[in-house]
XYZ file of C-alpha atoms in Angstrom:
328
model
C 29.264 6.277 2.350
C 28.598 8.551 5.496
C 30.667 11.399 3.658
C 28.604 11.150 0.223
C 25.143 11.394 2.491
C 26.672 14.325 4.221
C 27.936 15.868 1.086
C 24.505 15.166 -0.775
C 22.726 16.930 2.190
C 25.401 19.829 1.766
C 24.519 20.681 -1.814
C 20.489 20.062 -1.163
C 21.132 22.960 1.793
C 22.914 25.325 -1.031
C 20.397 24.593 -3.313
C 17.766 25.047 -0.882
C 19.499 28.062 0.345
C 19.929 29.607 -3.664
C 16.707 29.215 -3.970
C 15.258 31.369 -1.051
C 18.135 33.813 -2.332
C 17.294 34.290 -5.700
C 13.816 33.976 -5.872
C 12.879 37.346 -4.546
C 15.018 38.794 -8.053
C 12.345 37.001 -10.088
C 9.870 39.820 -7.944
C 11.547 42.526 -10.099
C 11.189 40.437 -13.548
C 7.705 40.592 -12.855
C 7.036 43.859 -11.726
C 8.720 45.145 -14.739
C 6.434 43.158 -17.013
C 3.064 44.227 -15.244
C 4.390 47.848 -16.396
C 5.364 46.937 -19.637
C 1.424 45.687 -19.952
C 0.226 48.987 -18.338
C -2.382 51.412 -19.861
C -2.522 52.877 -16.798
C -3.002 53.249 -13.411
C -4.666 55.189 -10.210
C -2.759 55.623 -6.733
C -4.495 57.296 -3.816
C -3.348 57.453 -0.271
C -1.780 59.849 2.643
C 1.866 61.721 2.379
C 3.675 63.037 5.286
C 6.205 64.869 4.734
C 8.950 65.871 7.814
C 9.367 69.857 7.927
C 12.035 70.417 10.955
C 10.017 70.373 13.729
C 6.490 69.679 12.187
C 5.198 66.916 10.069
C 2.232 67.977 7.253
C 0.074 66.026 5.735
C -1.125 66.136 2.155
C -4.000 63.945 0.408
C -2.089 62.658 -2.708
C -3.756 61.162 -5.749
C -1.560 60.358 -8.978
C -2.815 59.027 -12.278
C -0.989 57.935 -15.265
C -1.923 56.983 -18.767
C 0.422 55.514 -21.245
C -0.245 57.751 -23.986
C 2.392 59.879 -26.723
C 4.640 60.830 -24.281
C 3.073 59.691 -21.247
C -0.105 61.269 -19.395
C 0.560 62.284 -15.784
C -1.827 63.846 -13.282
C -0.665 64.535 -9.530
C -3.263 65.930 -7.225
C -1.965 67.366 -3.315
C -4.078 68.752 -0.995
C -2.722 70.044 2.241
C -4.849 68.892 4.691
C -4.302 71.104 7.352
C -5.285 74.454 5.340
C -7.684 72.810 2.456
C -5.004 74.050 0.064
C -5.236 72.200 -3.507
C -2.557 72.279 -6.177
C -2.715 70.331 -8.987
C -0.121 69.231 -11.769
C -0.877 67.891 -15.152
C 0.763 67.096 -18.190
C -0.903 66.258 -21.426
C -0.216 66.723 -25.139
C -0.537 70.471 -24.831
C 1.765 70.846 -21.819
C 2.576 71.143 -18.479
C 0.233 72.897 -16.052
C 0.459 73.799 -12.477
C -3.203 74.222 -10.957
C -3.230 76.440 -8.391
C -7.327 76.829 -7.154
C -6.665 78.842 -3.998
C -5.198 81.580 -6.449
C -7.480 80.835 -9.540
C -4.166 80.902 -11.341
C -3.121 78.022 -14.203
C 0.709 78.061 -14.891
C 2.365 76.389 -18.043
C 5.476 75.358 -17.812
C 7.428 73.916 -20.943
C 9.429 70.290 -20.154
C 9.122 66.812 -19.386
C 7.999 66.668 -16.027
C 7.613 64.296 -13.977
C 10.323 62.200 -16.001
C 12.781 64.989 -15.836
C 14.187 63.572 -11.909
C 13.092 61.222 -9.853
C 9.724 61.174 -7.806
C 8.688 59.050 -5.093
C 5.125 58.877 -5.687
C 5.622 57.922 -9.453
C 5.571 54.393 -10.082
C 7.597 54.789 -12.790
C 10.455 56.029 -10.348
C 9.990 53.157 -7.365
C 10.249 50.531 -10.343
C 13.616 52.170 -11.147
C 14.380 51.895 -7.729
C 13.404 47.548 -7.555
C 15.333 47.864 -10.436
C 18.516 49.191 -9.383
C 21.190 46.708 -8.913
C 22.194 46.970 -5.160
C 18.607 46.831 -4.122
C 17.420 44.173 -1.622
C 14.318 42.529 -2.344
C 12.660 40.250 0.688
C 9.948 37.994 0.309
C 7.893 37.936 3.423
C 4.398 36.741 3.938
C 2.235 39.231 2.874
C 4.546 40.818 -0.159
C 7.757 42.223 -0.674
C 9.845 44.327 1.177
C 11.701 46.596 -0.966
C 15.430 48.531 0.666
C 17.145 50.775 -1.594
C 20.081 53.749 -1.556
C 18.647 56.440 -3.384
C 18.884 59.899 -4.997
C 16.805 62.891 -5.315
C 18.230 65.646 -7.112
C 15.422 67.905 -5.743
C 15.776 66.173 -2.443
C 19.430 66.431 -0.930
C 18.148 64.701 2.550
C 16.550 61.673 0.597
C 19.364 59.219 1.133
C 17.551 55.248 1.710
C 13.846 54.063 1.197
C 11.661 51.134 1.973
C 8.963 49.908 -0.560
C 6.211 47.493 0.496
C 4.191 45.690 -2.413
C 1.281 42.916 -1.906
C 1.545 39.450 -3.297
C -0.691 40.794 -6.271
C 1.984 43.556 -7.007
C 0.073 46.028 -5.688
C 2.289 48.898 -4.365
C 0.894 49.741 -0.255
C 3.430 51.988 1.165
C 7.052 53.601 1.221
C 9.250 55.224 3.827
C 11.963 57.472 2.773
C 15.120 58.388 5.244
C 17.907 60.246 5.629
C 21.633 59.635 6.348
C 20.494 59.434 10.199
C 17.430 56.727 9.216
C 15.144 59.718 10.244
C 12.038 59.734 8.182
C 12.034 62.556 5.445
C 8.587 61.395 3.986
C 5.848 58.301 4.712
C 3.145 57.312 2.232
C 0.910 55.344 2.600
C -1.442 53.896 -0.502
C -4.970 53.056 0.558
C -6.088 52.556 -3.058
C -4.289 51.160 -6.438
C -5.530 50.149 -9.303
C -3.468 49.516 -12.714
C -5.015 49.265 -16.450
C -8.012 51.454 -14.892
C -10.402 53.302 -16.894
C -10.202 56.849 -16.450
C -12.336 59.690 -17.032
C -12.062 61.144 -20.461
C -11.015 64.611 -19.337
C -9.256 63.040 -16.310
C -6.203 64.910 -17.694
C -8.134 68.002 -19.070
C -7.086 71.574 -17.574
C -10.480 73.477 -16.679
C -10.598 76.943 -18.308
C -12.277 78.179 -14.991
C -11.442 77.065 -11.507
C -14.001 76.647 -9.070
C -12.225 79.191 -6.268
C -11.457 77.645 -3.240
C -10.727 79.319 0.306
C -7.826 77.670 2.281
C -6.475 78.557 5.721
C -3.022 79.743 6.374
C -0.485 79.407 8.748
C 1.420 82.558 7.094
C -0.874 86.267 7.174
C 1.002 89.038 5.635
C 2.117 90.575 8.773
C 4.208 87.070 9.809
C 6.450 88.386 6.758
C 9.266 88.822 5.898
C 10.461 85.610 7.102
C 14.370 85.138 7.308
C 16.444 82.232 6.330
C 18.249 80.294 8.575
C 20.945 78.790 5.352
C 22.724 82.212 4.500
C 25.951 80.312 3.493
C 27.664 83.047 6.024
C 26.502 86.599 3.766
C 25.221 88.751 6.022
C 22.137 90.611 5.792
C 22.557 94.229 4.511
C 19.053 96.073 3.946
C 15.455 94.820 4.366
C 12.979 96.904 2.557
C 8.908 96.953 1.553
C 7.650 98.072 -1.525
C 3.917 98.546 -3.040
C 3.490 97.644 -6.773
C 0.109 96.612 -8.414
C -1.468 96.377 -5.092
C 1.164 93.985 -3.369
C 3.453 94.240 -0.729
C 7.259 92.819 -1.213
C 9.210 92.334 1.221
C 13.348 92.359 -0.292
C 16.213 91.110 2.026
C 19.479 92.018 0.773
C 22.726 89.297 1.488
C 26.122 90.321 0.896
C 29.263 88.391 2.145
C 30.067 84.531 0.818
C 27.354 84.551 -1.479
C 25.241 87.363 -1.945
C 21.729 86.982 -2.968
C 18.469 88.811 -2.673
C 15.007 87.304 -1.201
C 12.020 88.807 -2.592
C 8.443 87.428 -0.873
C 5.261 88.753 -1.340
C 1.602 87.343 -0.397
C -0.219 86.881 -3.282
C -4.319 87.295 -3.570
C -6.672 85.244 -5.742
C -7.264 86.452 -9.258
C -11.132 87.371 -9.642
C -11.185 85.494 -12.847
C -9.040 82.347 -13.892
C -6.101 83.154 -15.330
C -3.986 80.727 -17.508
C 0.089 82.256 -17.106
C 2.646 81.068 -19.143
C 5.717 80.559 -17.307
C 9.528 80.563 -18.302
C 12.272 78.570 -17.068
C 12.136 75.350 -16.326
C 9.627 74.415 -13.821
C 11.137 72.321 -10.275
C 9.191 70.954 -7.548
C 10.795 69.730 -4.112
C 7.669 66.897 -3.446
C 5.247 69.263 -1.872
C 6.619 72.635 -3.677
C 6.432 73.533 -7.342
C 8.564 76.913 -8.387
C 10.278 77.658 -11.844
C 14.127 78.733 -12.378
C 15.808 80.434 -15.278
C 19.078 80.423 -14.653
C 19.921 83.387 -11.626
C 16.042 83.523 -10.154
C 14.006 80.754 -8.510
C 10.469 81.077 -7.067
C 8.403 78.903 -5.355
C 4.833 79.069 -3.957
C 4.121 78.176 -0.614
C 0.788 78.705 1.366
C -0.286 81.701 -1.279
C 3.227 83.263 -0.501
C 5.813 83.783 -3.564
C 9.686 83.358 -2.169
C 11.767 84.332 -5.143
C 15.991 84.487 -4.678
C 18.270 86.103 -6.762
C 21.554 85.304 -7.456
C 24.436 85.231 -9.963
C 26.240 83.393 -7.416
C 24.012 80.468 -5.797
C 23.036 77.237 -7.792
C 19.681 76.109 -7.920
C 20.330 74.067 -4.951
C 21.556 76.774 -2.638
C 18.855 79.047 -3.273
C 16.422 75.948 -2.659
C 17.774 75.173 0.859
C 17.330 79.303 1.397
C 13.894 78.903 0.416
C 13.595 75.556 2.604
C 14.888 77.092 5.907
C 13.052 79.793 5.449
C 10.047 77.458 5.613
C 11.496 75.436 8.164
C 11.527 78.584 10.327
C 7.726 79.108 9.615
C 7.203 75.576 11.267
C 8.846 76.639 14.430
């Protein structure tokens, strides 16, 4: 008799113990079917992002609206230098807003669903979703740990997601391979199935222009990379066209490759450019590549690399050190 009570206490522990186990799963079920009931939604909050030996700070808002292919609007604002840049994609296209140059780009492509990104809430649901991912019910939400990828972000290697009980998404910490934190966000407002404004996803014709502080003046360039992938540098040299200066490093060796960069002024009227390639942004930097050229935009400077011989990922960690080096 003493054995059956112990046994019948046994299996009320497993059950007991199942339960606990499997009932942060059901968190998942249900966060997939608040999105599958989503019109849209509103996130606001604060992004660090870790830059070598300095951490910025960007204002981040991101709106969605599930409409044709999807209607995305992701608004960063540098905090440190008042610098705007704005991307949205609606039925006409893509379009990088860049104020402090009075510049719109469009891009062809289906950003943001073309790779992963962390502020999407699209992405961090694929993430819940994933089937290694460790869900944790604690007291005030869920605690979300998760391997994942980036293929814009080679550092990005684990991240923690914290929702609310009511599903409401309030932060995320992403690491790398040393659990040293890459980026940090934290939400102070969301709101899903939110009405927004009807030309919340309209591009303006004319930008309001905008003066921004920067931490690079013309005379701080050129700036050299630290990645070189062992070339060594042959020639620097500066050149005048249209009333620009470029600066053009020269790498031979391993890989050779050329660096163009050139500080760029504000248009005097808005300009609307259409870009080729395939547009690429790196969480706080939007650039196009076609194939041998990338560019990216970075505090009103243009760093373009050429290469036959460097992916699209070696010429982005060029670019990167290169702005890890302006940190320093």
């Amino acid at each position: 008799m003493k054995a059956k009570v112990i046994t019948g206490i046994g299996i009320v522990a497993l059950l007991i113990a199942l339960f606990f186990t499997l009932k942060p799963k059901s968190f998942s079920k249900e966060l997939n079917r608040v999105m599958e009931n989503m019109d849209s939604y509103i996130m606001q909050g604060n992004m660090e992002v870790n830059k070598g030996e300095e951490v910025k700070s960007y204002a981040l808002e991101v709106g969605y609206e599930n409409k044709g292919k999807g209607l995305f609007k992701v608004a960063l604002t540098d905090k440190e230098i008042n610098q705007e840049q704005i991307i949205i994609r609606n039925e006409k296209g893509v379009y990088v807003i860049t104020p402090s140059l009075n510049q719109v780009f469009k891009f062809e492509g289906d950003w943001p669903m073309n790779s992963p990104k962390p502020y999407l809430l699209q992405t961090i649901v694929d993430i819940v979703n994933q089937k290694e991912t460790d869900i944790k019910k604690q007291e005030d939400g869920y605690l979300i740990h998760a391997k994942v990828t980036y293929p814009n972000n080679k550092n990005f290697d684990h991240e923690e997601i914290m929702f609310d009980k009511k599903n409401n998404l309030k932060w995320l910490n992403i690491f790398n391979k040393d659990n040293e934190t890459e980026v940090k966000i934290v939400f102070s407002k969301v709101q899903y199935n939110v009405n927004l404004k009807k030309d919340y996803f309209k591009v303006p014709t004319e930008l309001e222009k905008k003066v921004s502080k920067t931490r690079i003046q013309e005379e701080d360039l050129p700036l050299y990379p630290m990645q070189v992938f062992s070339s060594e540098l042959q020639s620097v040299n500066k050149v005048e066209s249209k009333g620009e200066t470029k600066h053009i490093l020269e790498y031979s060796g391993n890989k050779n490759f050329t660096i163009v960069e050139t500080k760029k002024q504000s248009a005097k009227e808005t300009q609307t450019v259409i870009m080729p390639g395939e547009m690429i942004d790196t969480l706080d930097v939007i650039g196009f590549y076609d194939g041998n050229h990338v560019s990216v935009l970075e505090e009103n400077v243009e760093f373009s690399v050429f290469s036959d011989e460097l992916s699209l990922e070696e010429m982005m960690m060029v670019i990167h050190s290169m702005q890890v080096a302006v940190m320093k």
